[in-house]
Short mmCIF file of C-alpha atoms in Angstrom, two decimals:
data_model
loop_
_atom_site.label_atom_id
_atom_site.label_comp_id
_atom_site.label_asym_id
_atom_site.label_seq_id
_atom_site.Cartn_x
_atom_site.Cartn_y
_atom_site.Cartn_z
CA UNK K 1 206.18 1.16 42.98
CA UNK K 2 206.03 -0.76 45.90
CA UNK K 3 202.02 -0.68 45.81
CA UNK K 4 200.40 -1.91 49.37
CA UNK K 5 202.68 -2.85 51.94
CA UNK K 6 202.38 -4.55 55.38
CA UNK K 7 204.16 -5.23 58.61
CA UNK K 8 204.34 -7.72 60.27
CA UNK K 9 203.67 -10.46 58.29
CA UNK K 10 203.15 -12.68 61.22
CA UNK K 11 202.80 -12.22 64.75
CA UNK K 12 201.96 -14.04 67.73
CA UNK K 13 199.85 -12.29 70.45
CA UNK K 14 198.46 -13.74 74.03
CA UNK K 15 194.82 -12.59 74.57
CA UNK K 16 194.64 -9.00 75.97
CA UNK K 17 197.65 -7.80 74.62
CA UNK K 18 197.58 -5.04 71.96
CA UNK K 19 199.18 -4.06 68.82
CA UNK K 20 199.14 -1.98 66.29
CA UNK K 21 199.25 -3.35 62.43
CA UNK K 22 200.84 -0.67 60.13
CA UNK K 23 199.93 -0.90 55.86
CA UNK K 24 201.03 2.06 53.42
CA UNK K 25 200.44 2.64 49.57
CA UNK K 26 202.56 4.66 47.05
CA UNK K 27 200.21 4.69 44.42
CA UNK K 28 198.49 8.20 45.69
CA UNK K 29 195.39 6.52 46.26
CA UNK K 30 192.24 8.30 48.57
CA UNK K 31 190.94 5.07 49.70
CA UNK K 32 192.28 2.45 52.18
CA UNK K 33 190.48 -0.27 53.84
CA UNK K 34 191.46 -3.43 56.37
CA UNK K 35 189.77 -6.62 55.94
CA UNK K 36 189.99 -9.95 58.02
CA UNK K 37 189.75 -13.22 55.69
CA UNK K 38 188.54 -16.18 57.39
CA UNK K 39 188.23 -20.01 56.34
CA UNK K 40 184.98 -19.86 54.69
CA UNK K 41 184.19 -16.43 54.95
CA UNK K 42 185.63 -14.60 52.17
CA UNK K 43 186.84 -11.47 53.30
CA UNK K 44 185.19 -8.81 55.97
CA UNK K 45 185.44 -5.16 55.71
CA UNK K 46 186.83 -4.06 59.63
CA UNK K 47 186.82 -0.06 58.82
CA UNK K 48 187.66 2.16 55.73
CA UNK K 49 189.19 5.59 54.96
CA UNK K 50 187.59 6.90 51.72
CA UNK K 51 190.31 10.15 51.94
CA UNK K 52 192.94 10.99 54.35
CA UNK K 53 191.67 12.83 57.59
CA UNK K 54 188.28 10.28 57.41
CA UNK K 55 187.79 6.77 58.47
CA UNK K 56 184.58 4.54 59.07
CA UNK K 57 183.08 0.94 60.24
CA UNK K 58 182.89 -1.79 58.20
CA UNK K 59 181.05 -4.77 59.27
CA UNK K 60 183.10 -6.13 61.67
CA UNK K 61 184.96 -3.09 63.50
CA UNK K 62 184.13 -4.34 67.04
CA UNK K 63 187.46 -4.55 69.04
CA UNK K 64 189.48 -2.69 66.20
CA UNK K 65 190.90 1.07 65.85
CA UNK K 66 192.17 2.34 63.09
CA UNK K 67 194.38 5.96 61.95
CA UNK K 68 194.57 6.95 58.73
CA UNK K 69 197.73 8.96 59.57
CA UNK K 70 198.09 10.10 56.18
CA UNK K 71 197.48 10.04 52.38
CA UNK K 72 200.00 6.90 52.40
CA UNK K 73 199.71 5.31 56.00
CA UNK K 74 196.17 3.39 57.40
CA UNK K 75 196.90 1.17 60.52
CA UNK K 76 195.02 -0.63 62.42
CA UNK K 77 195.19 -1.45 66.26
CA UNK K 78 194.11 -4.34 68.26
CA UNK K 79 193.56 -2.62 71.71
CA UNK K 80 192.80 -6.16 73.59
CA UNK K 81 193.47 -9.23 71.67
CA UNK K 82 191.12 -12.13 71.44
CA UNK K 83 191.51 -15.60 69.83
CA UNK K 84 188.65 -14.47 67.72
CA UNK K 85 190.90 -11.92 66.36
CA UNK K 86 192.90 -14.56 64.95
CA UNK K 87 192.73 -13.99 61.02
CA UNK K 88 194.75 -12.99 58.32
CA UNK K 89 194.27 -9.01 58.30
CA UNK K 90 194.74 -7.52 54.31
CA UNK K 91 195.08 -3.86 53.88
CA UNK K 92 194.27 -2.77 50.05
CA UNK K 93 193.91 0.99 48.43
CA UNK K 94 192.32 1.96 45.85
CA UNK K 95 191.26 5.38 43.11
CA UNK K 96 188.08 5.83 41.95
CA UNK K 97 188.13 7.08 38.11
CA UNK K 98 184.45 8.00 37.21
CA UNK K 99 182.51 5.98 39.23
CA UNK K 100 185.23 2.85 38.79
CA UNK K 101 187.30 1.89 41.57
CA UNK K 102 189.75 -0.77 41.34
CA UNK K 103 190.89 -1.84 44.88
CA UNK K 104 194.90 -3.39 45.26
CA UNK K 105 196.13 -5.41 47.94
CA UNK K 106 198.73 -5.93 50.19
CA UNK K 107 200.30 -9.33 51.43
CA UNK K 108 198.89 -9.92 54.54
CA UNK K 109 199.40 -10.23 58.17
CA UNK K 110 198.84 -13.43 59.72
CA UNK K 111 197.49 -13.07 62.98
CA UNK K 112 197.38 -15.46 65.97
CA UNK K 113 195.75 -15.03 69.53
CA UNK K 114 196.71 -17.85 71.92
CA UNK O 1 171.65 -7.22 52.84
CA UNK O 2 173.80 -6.78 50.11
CA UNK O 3 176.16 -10.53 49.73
CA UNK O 4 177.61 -12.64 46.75
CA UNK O 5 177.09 -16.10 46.11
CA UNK O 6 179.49 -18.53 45.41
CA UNK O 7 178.11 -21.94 44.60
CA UNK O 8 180.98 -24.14 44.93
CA UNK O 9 183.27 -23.82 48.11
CA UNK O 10 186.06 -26.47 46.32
CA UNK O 11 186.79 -27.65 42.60
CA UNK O 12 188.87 -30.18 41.39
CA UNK O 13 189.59 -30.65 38.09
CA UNK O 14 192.46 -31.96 35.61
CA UNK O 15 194.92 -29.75 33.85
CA UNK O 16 193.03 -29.33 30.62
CA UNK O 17 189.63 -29.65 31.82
CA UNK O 18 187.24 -26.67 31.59
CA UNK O 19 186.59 -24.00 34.33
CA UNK O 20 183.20 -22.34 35.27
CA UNK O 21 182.31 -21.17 38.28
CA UNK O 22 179.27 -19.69 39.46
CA UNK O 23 178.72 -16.35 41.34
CA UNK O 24 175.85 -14.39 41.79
CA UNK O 25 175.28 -11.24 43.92
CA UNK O 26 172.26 -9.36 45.20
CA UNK O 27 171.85 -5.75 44.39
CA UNK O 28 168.89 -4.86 42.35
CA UNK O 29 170.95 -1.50 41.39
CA UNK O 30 174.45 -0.83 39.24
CA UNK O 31 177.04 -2.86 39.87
CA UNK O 32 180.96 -3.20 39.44
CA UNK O 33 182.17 -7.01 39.31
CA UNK O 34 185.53 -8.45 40.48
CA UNK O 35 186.87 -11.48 40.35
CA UNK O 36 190.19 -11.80 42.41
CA UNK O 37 192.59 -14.88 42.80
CA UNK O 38 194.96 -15.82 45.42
CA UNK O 39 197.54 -17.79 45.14
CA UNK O 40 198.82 -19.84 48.22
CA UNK O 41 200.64 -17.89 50.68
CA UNK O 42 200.13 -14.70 48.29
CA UNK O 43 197.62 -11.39 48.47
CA UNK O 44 194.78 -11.34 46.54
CA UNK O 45 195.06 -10.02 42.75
CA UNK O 46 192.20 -8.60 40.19
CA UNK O 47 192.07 -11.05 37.62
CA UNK O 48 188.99 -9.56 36.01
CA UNK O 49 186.58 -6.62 36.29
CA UNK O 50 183.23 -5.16 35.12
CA UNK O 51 182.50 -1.65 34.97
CA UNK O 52 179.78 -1.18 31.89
CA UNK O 53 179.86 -2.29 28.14
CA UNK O 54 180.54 -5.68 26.79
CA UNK O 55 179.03 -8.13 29.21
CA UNK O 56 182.17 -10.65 28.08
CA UNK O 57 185.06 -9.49 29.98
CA UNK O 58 188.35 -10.80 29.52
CA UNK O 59 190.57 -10.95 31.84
CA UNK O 60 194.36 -12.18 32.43
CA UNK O 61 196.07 -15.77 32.15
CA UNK O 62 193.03 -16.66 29.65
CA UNK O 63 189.98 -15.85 32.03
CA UNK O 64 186.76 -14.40 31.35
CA UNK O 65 183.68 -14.11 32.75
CA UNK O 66 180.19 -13.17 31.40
CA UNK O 67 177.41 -10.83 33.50
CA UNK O 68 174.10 -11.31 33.07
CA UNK O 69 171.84 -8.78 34.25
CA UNK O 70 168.83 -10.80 34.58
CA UNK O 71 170.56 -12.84 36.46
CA UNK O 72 172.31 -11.49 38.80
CA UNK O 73 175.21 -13.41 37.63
CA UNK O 74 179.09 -13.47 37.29
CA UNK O 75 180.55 -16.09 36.37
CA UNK O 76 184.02 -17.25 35.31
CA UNK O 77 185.49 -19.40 32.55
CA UNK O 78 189.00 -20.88 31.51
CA UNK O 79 188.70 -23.26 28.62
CA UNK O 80 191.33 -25.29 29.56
CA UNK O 81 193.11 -25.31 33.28
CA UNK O 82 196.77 -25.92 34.12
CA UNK O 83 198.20 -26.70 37.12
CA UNK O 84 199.40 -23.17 37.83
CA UNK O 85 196.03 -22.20 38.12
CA UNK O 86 195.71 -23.91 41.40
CA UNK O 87 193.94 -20.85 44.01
CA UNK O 88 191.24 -19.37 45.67
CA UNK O 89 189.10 -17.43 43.82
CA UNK O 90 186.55 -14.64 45.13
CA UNK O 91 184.24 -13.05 43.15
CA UNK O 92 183.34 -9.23 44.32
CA UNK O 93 180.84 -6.64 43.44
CA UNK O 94 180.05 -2.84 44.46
CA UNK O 95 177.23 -0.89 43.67
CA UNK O 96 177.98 2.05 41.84
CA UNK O 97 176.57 4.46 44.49
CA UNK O 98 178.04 3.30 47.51
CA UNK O 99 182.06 2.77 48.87
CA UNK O 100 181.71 -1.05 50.28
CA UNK O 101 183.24 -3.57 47.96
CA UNK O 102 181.11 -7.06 48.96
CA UNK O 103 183.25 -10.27 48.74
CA UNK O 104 181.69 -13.64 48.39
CA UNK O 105 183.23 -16.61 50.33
CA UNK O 106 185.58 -18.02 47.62
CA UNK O 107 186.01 -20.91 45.88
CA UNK O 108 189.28 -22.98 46.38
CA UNK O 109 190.49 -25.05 42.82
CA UNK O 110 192.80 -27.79 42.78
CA UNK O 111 193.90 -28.75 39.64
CA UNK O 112 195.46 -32.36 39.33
CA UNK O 113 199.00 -32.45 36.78
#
């Protein structure tokens, strides 16, 4: 298993372009979520999918879109960049097993808005 | 709101020095506990979790970490630190009723060879 994946791992963006950030699973998880992790911040939920065909706003979702496309596939789209969306973005997945839920993470796209 | 606490934004200690360090959420409900590392330039990995049961929870690479209900308290231990264990560490929680897992800020250790 491959577990969460992500592309890019970097990318470079000038403010108002867009782009789309693309994370899948293999583990046949229901869940997926996108974070942004900032110095001192810990990380931020942007939006969630608790099952495929369902997605909703985290705390920070302002400026983001997101597609759960399907059961494997949960992007994320920057419509307008902004330096403020510079960040590293982490996609994770997770099961929930009786009230337990475990959530696994992918590597990480490092972001930068000039 | 619902946040964690993480009293110390950066340790340092020496490789065979002990390791607490100090989280505490607020939730006055059920709670699942986390604690996840990451290792520079990597993703974040569970190093320990807390569903019910034994407060002590072990976890891997000789971690542990105790809850304390009356608390509100998470906290987590290595006896003795290496230089390996160099990372940022978050401590997490979700309340059993809801979907939002709530990280804290992190703590970043430095561990001198």
């Amino acid at each position: 298993n491959a577990g969460v994946t992500q592309t890019p791992k970097f990318q470079v963006l000038k403010t108002g372009q867009s782009m789309t950030l693309q994370c899948a699973q293999d583990m046949n998880h229901n869940s997926m979520y996108w974070y942004r992790q900032d110095p001192g911040m810990g990380l931020r939920l942007i939006y969630y999918s608790a099952s495929e065909g369902t997605t909703d706003k985290g705390e920070v979702p302002n400026g983001y879109n997101v597609s759960r496309l399907n059961k494997r596939e949960f992007s994320l789209r920057l419509e307008s960049a902004a330096p403020s969306q510079t960040s590293v973005y982490f996609c994770a997945s997770s099961v929930s097993r009786e009230g337990q839920e475990t959530q696994y993470f992918g590597p990480g796209t490092r972001l930068l808005v000039l | 709101a619902q946040s964690v606490s993480q009293h110390n934004h950066h340790v340092i200690l020496s490789e065979a020095a002990s390791l607490e360090l100090g989280c505490n959420y607020s939730y006055g409900g059920t709670v699942n506990l986390f604690w996840y590392v990451q290792y520079p330039g990597q993703h974040l990995q569970l190093l320990l979790k807390y569903f019910s049961g034994d407060p002590l929870v072990k976890g891997i690479k000789g971690f542990e970490a105790e809850f304390i209900k009356s608390k509100f308290s998470f906290n987590l231990r290595k006896p003795s630190v290496q230089w390996s264990d160099t990372a940022e560490y978050f401590c997490a929680f979700r309340n059993t009723g809801g979907f939002k897992t709530i990280f804290g800020a992190g703590t970043r250790l430095f561990v001198k060879a």
